[in-house]
Short mmCIF file of C-alpha atoms in Angstrom, two decimals:
data_model
loop_
_atom_site.label_atom_id
_atom_site.label_comp_id
_atom_site.label_asym_id
_atom_site.label_seq_id
_atom_site.Cartn_x
_atom_site.Cartn_y
_atom_site.Cartn_z
CA UNK X 1 18.26 1.02 24.51
CA UNK X 2 16.44 2.72 21.63
CA UNK X 3 14.12 0.32 19.80
CA UNK X 4 14.43 -0.07 16.03
CA UNK X 5 11.56 0.03 13.51
CA UNK X 6 11.46 0.59 9.77
CA UNK X 7 9.43 0.62 6.58
CA UNK X 8 10.60 -1.46 3.63
CA UNK X 9 9.66 -0.89 0.01
CA UNK X 10 11.07 -0.22 -3.46
CA UNK X 11 11.12 2.62 -4.28
CA UNK X 12 10.95 4.14 -0.82
CA UNK X 13 12.24 7.72 -1.08
CA UNK X 14 8.68 9.09 -1.22
CA UNK X 15 7.55 7.48 2.04
CA UNK X 16 6.05 9.58 4.81
CA UNK X 17 6.27 6.75 7.35
CA UNK X 18 9.44 7.92 9.16
CA UNK X 19 7.86 11.35 9.65
CA UNK X 20 4.59 9.82 10.88
CA UNK X 21 6.13 7.35 13.30
CA UNK X 22 8.68 9.90 14.49
CA UNK X 23 5.80 12.22 15.33
CA UNK X 24 3.93 9.41 17.08
CA UNK X 25 7.02 8.51 19.13
CA UNK X 26 7.48 12.13 20.19
CA UNK X 27 3.88 12.65 21.28
CA UNK X 28 3.71 9.33 23.17
CA UNK X 29 7.22 9.53 24.71
CA UNK X 30 8.35 6.26 23.12
CA UNK X 31 12.09 5.62 22.79
CA UNK X 32 12.40 4.41 19.22
CA UNK X 33 13.96 5.21 15.88
CA UNK X 34 12.15 4.57 12.61
CA UNK X 35 13.97 4.40 9.28
CA UNK X 36 13.24 3.61 5.62
CA UNK X 37 14.82 0.63 3.87
CA UNK X 38 14.88 0.21 0.10
CA UNK X 39 14.77 -3.56 -0.25
CA UNK X 40 16.16 -5.29 -3.34
CA UNK X 41 13.35 -6.49 -5.56
CA UNK X 42 14.66 -10.05 -5.34
CA UNK X 43 15.96 -9.81 -1.78
CA UNK X 44 13.10 -9.08 0.60
CA UNK X 45 13.74 -11.93 3.02
CA UNK X 46 17.46 -11.21 3.23
CA UNK X 47 16.82 -7.52 3.93
CA UNK X 48 14.34 -8.35 6.70
CA UNK X 49 16.71 -10.93 8.18
CA UNK X 50 19.49 -8.34 8.28
CA UNK X 51 17.20 -5.81 9.99
CA UNK X 52 16.19 -8.37 12.60
CA UNK X 53 19.81 -9.41 13.18
CA UNK X 54 20.63 -5.77 13.90
CA UNK X 55 17.94 -5.64 16.58
CA UNK X 56 14.90 -4.56 14.56
CA UNK X 57 11.61 -5.13 16.37
CA UNK X 58 9.00 -4.29 13.77
CA UNK X 59 8.46 -3.22 10.18
CA UNK X 60 5.87 -1.68 7.93
CA UNK X 61 5.74 -3.14 4.44
CA UNK X 62 4.80 -1.22 1.34
CA UNK X 63 4.83 -1.93 -2.39
CA UNK X 64 5.98 -4.21 -3.87
CA UNK X 65 6.63 -6.43 -0.84
CA UNK X 66 3.23 -7.04 0.80
CA UNK X 67 2.93 -10.50 -0.75
CA UNK X 68 6.56 -11.29 0.13
CA UNK X 69 5.79 -10.36 3.73
CA UNK X 70 2.75 -12.63 3.66
CA UNK X 71 5.00 -15.53 2.70
CA UNK X 72 7.73 -14.51 5.16
CA UNK X 73 5.49 -14.36 8.24
CA UNK X 74 5.31 -17.24 10.70
CA UNK X 75 2.06 -16.02 12.33
CA UNK X 76 -0.79 -14.37 10.38
CA UNK X 77 -3.92 -12.72 11.71
CA UNK X 78 -7.19 -13.66 10.06
CA UNK X 79 -7.30 -10.16 8.60
CA UNK X 80 -3.92 -10.62 6.93
CA UNK X 81 -4.79 -14.14 5.82
CA UNK X 82 -8.01 -12.96 4.20
CA UNK X 83 -6.24 -10.04 2.50
CA UNK X 84 -3.45 -12.29 1.26
CA UNK X 85 -1.09 -9.42 2.01
CA UNK X 86 0.79 -8.00 4.99
CA UNK X 87 1.62 -4.38 5.79
CA UNK X 88 3.08 -4.74 9.29
CA UNK X 89 5.23 -7.26 11.13
CA UNK X 90 6.67 -7.53 14.61
CA UNK X 91 9.46 -9.85 15.62
CA UNK X 92 9.57 -11.88 18.83
CA UNK X 93 12.44 -14.33 18.92
CA UNK X 94 12.21 -16.54 15.87
CA UNK X 95 8.61 -15.60 15.17
CA UNK X 96 7.44 -12.97 12.70
CA UNK X 97 3.89 -11.88 13.54
CA UNK X 98 2.01 -10.22 10.69
CA UNK X 99 -1.14 -8.16 10.22
CA UNK X 100 -2.77 -5.93 7.64
CA UNK X 101 -3.99 -2.59 8.98
CA UNK X 102 -4.80 -0.97 5.63
CA UNK X 103 -8.53 -1.68 5.77
CA UNK X 104 -8.83 -0.81 9.46
CA UNK X 105 -7.11 2.50 8.81
CA UNK X 106 -9.37 3.22 5.85
CA UNK X 107 -12.54 2.50 7.85
CA UNK X 108 -11.38 4.66 10.76
CA UNK X 109 -10.56 7.56 8.46
CA UNK X 110 -13.97 7.38 6.79
CA UNK X 111 -16.04 6.88 9.93
CA UNK X 112 -14.05 8.79 12.56
CA UNK X 113 -12.14 11.55 10.77
CA UNK X 114 -14.61 12.21 7.96
CA UNK X 115 -17.73 11.47 10.01
CA UNK X 116 -19.25 9.25 7.34
CA UNK X 117 -20.93 6.11 8.69
CA UNK X 118 -20.68 2.94 6.62
CA UNK X 119 -23.50 1.14 8.40
CA UNK X 120 -26.60 0.92 6.23
CA UNK X 121 -24.88 2.58 3.28
CA UNK X 122 -24.48 1.42 -0.29
CA UNK X 123 -20.73 1.18 -0.84
CA UNK X 124 -18.89 0.74 -4.14
CA UNK X 125 -15.26 -0.38 -4.01
CA UNK X 126 -13.32 -0.07 -7.26
CA UNK X 127 -10.60 -2.65 -7.83
CA UNK X 128 -9.77 -6.09 -6.45
CA UNK X 129 -6.05 -5.78 -5.77
CA UNK X 130 -4.21 -5.83 -2.45
CA UNK X 131 -5.70 -2.58 -1.18
CA UNK X 132 -9.25 -3.77 -1.88
CA UNK X 133 -8.58 -7.17 -0.31
CA UNK X 134 -7.36 -5.44 2.84
CA UNK X 135 -10.50 -3.32 2.99
CA UNK X 136 -13.03 -6.10 2.40
CA UNK X 137 -13.50 -7.52 5.91
CA UNK X 138 -13.24 -4.17 7.76
CA UNK X 139 -15.90 -2.76 5.43
CA UNK X 140 -18.22 -5.72 5.94
CA UNK X 141 -17.78 -5.49 9.71
CA UNK X 142 -19.43 -2.05 9.48
CA UNK X 143 -22.64 -3.66 8.18
CA UNK X 144 -23.21 -1.66 4.99
CA UNK X 145 -26.53 -2.17 3.25
CA UNK X 146 -24.58 -3.26 0.19
CA UNK X 147 -20.91 -3.69 -0.71
CA UNK X 148 -20.18 -4.00 -4.42
CA UNK X 149 -16.71 -4.75 -5.79
CA UNK X 150 -16.20 -3.61 -9.39
CA UNK X 151 -13.20 -4.92 -11.27
CA UNK X 152 -12.02 -5.43 -14.84
CA UNK X 153 -11.48 -9.15 -14.22
CA UNK X 154 -14.62 -10.56 -12.64
CA UNK X 155 -12.96 -13.81 -11.55
CA UNK X 156 -10.46 -11.91 -9.41
CA UNK X 157 -13.22 -10.08 -7.58
CA UNK X 158 -15.21 -13.31 -7.17
CA UNK X 159 -12.24 -15.08 -5.63
CA UNK X 160 -11.67 -12.18 -3.25
CA UNK X 161 -15.26 -12.08 -2.01
CA UNK X 162 -15.94 -15.82 -1.82
CA UNK X 163 -17.79 -16.67 1.38
CA UNK X 164 -18.78 -13.06 2.10
CA UNK X 165 -21.92 -11.01 1.53
CA UNK X 166 -20.19 -8.67 -0.93
CA UNK X 167 -21.29 -8.76 -4.56
CA UNK X 168 -19.14 -8.27 -7.64
CA UNK X 169 -19.55 -6.82 -11.11
CA UNK X 170 -17.68 -5.56 -14.13
CA UNK X 171 -17.38 -1.82 -14.63
CA UNK X 172 -19.86 -2.06 -17.47
CA UNK X 173 -22.50 -3.34 -15.06
CA UNK X 174 -22.42 -0.12 -13.01
CA UNK X 175 -24.56 1.83 -15.47
CA UNK X 176 -27.78 2.83 -13.74
CA UNK X 177 -26.51 2.01 -10.23
CA UNK X 178 -25.96 4.65 -7.55
CA UNK X 179 -24.08 4.48 -4.27
CA UNK X 180 -23.68 6.47 -1.07
CA UNK X 181 -19.91 5.98 -0.83
CA UNK X 182 -17.50 5.30 -3.70
CA UNK X 183 -13.92 4.24 -2.94
CA UNK X 184 -11.19 4.03 -5.57
CA UNK X 185 -8.79 1.23 -4.62
CA UNK X 186 -7.33 0.87 -8.12
CA UNK X 187 -3.86 2.04 -9.10
CA UNK X 188 -5.23 4.23 -11.91
CA UNK X 189 -4.64 7.49 -10.07
CA UNK X 190 -0.96 6.69 -9.63
CA UNK X 191 -0.77 6.96 -13.43
CA UNK X 192 -3.07 10.01 -13.56
CA UNK X 193 -5.72 7.81 -15.18
CA UNK X 194 -9.42 7.39 -14.52
CA UNK X 195 -10.84 3.96 -13.69
CA UNK X 196 -13.67 3.09 -16.11
CA UNK X 197 -16.45 4.09 -13.74
CA UNK X 198 -19.50 5.98 -15.04
CA UNK X 199 -20.23 9.37 -13.50
CA UNK X 200 -23.78 8.17 -12.77
CA UNK X 201 -22.60 6.12 -9.76
CA UNK X 202 -22.06 9.45 -7.95
CA UNK X 203 -25.62 10.70 -8.45
CA UNK X 204 -26.53 10.17 -4.78
CA UNK X 205 -23.04 9.80 -3.28
CA UNK X 206 -22.09 11.66 -0.11
CA UNK X 207 -18.40 10.68 -0.23
CA UNK X 208 -15.81 9.90 -2.90
CA UNK X 209 -12.60 8.48 -1.42
CA UNK X 210 -9.30 8.09 -3.25
CA UNK X 211 -6.78 5.70 -1.69
CA UNK X 212 -3.85 7.39 -3.42
CA UNK X 213 -2.58 10.38 -1.44
CA UNK X 214 -0.69 13.54 -2.22
CA UNK X 215 -1.92 13.62 -5.83
CA UNK X 216 -4.36 16.50 -5.47
CA UNK X 217 -7.53 16.37 -7.54
CA UNK X 218 -7.05 13.04 -9.30
CA UNK X 219 -9.16 12.11 -12.34
CA UNK X 220 -11.38 10.05 -10.03
CA UNK X 221 -11.90 12.91 -7.57
CA UNK X 222 -12.42 15.36 -10.43
CA UNK X 223 -15.16 13.13 -11.84
CA UNK X 224 -16.79 13.01 -8.41
CA UNK X 225 -16.47 16.79 -8.04
CA UNK X 226 -18.05 17.40 -11.43
CA UNK X 227 -20.86 15.00 -10.49
CA UNK X 228 -21.64 17.13 -7.44
CA UNK X 229 -20.21 14.96 -4.62
CA UNK X 230 -19.81 17.35 -1.70
CA UNK X 231 -17.25 15.37 0.32
CA UNK X 232 -14.06 14.16 -1.32
CA UNK X 233 -10.92 12.81 0.33
CA UNK X 234 -7.63 11.19 -0.55
CA UNK X 235 -5.78 8.48 1.37
CA UNK X 236 -3.64 10.59 3.69
CA UNK X 237 -5.98 9.88 6.60
CA UNK X 238 -5.87 6.16 5.86
CA UNK X 239 -2.07 6.35 5.78
CA UNK X 240 -1.95 7.94 9.22
CA UNK X 241 -4.60 5.69 10.73
CA UNK X 242 -3.04 2.42 9.56
CA UNK X 243 0.29 3.70 10.91
CA UNK X 244 -1.34 4.41 14.27
CA UNK X 245 -2.77 0.88 14.37
CA UNK X 246 0.68 -0.61 13.74
CA UNK X 247 2.24 1.71 16.32
CA UNK X 248 -0.30 0.63 18.93
CA UNK X 249 0.30 -3.04 18.05
CA UNK X 250 4.03 -2.58 18.55
CA UNK X 251 4.08 -0.21 21.52
CA UNK X 252 0.79 -0.70 23.38
CA UNK X 253 -0.25 2.96 23.06
CA UNK X 254 -2.32 4.47 20.25
CA UNK X 255 -1.19 7.93 19.15
CA UNK X 256 -3.51 10.71 18.09
CA UNK X 257 -3.44 11.20 14.33
CA UNK X 258 -5.00 14.64 13.94
CA UNK X 259 -1.77 16.65 13.87
CA UNK X 260 -0.06 14.30 11.41
CA UNK X 261 -3.07 14.32 9.08
CA UNK X 262 -3.23 18.12 9.18
CA UNK X 263 0.47 18.40 8.37
CA UNK X 264 0.31 15.97 5.45
CA UNK X 265 -2.96 17.08 3.87
CA UNK X 266 -2.76 19.06 0.64
CA UNK X 267 -5.72 20.82 -1.01
CA UNK X 268 -7.68 18.70 -3.48
CA UNK X 269 -7.52 21.18 -6.34
#
């Protein structure tokens, strides 16, 4: 019998997940169907329950339901617990196992696909929302020389990094600081806005990475380009890599991501 998987979000019409997982299933000879579910904003649990009752075995979770999934889960990995958010679940009987592969996918895209080591590098992460929380531990596991979290609200960043070696600052404190890798985990680019980061942080940067994908040359990437950063990337590789991690968790086989990334990549112009 064909196994059932899905992504849930609201809105969801833009999602590339059915294409990605369909491609993965084809290349790995897995008998599954993967659909998109637009969950009611006040009805996440009911929508997941209905999917499970119909035989669903696993789900990806996207905005705005990652915190709902965190509360829904019966079993959380340490990674998901630390992030305070969930982007994948699998269902075994009455149990809902949950993980967060966003940060793992981001690290793999940077280190494997883009060939940019994090070890020994000075890394600046902009924002302290769900995406940044998911990236925190995977980044630190790469042993950067320094990981700085910049956020408008310092207390939020402090709470996120408590008990870790990461340091925090306001955007205004970045003047005069330079980094090797700068990652934009804010939602500013979704609104075609620029996070309040000074161009000087890019003075010695080798990579500027934008978590938003499919937006072309966002204000953040344009600032990096104008500052002379040679390597710039958006989040399409992260999207594919986190999907591959979830697929492997569900199916026991990790698909190759190169073809999917190539098909989804648009020029950063």
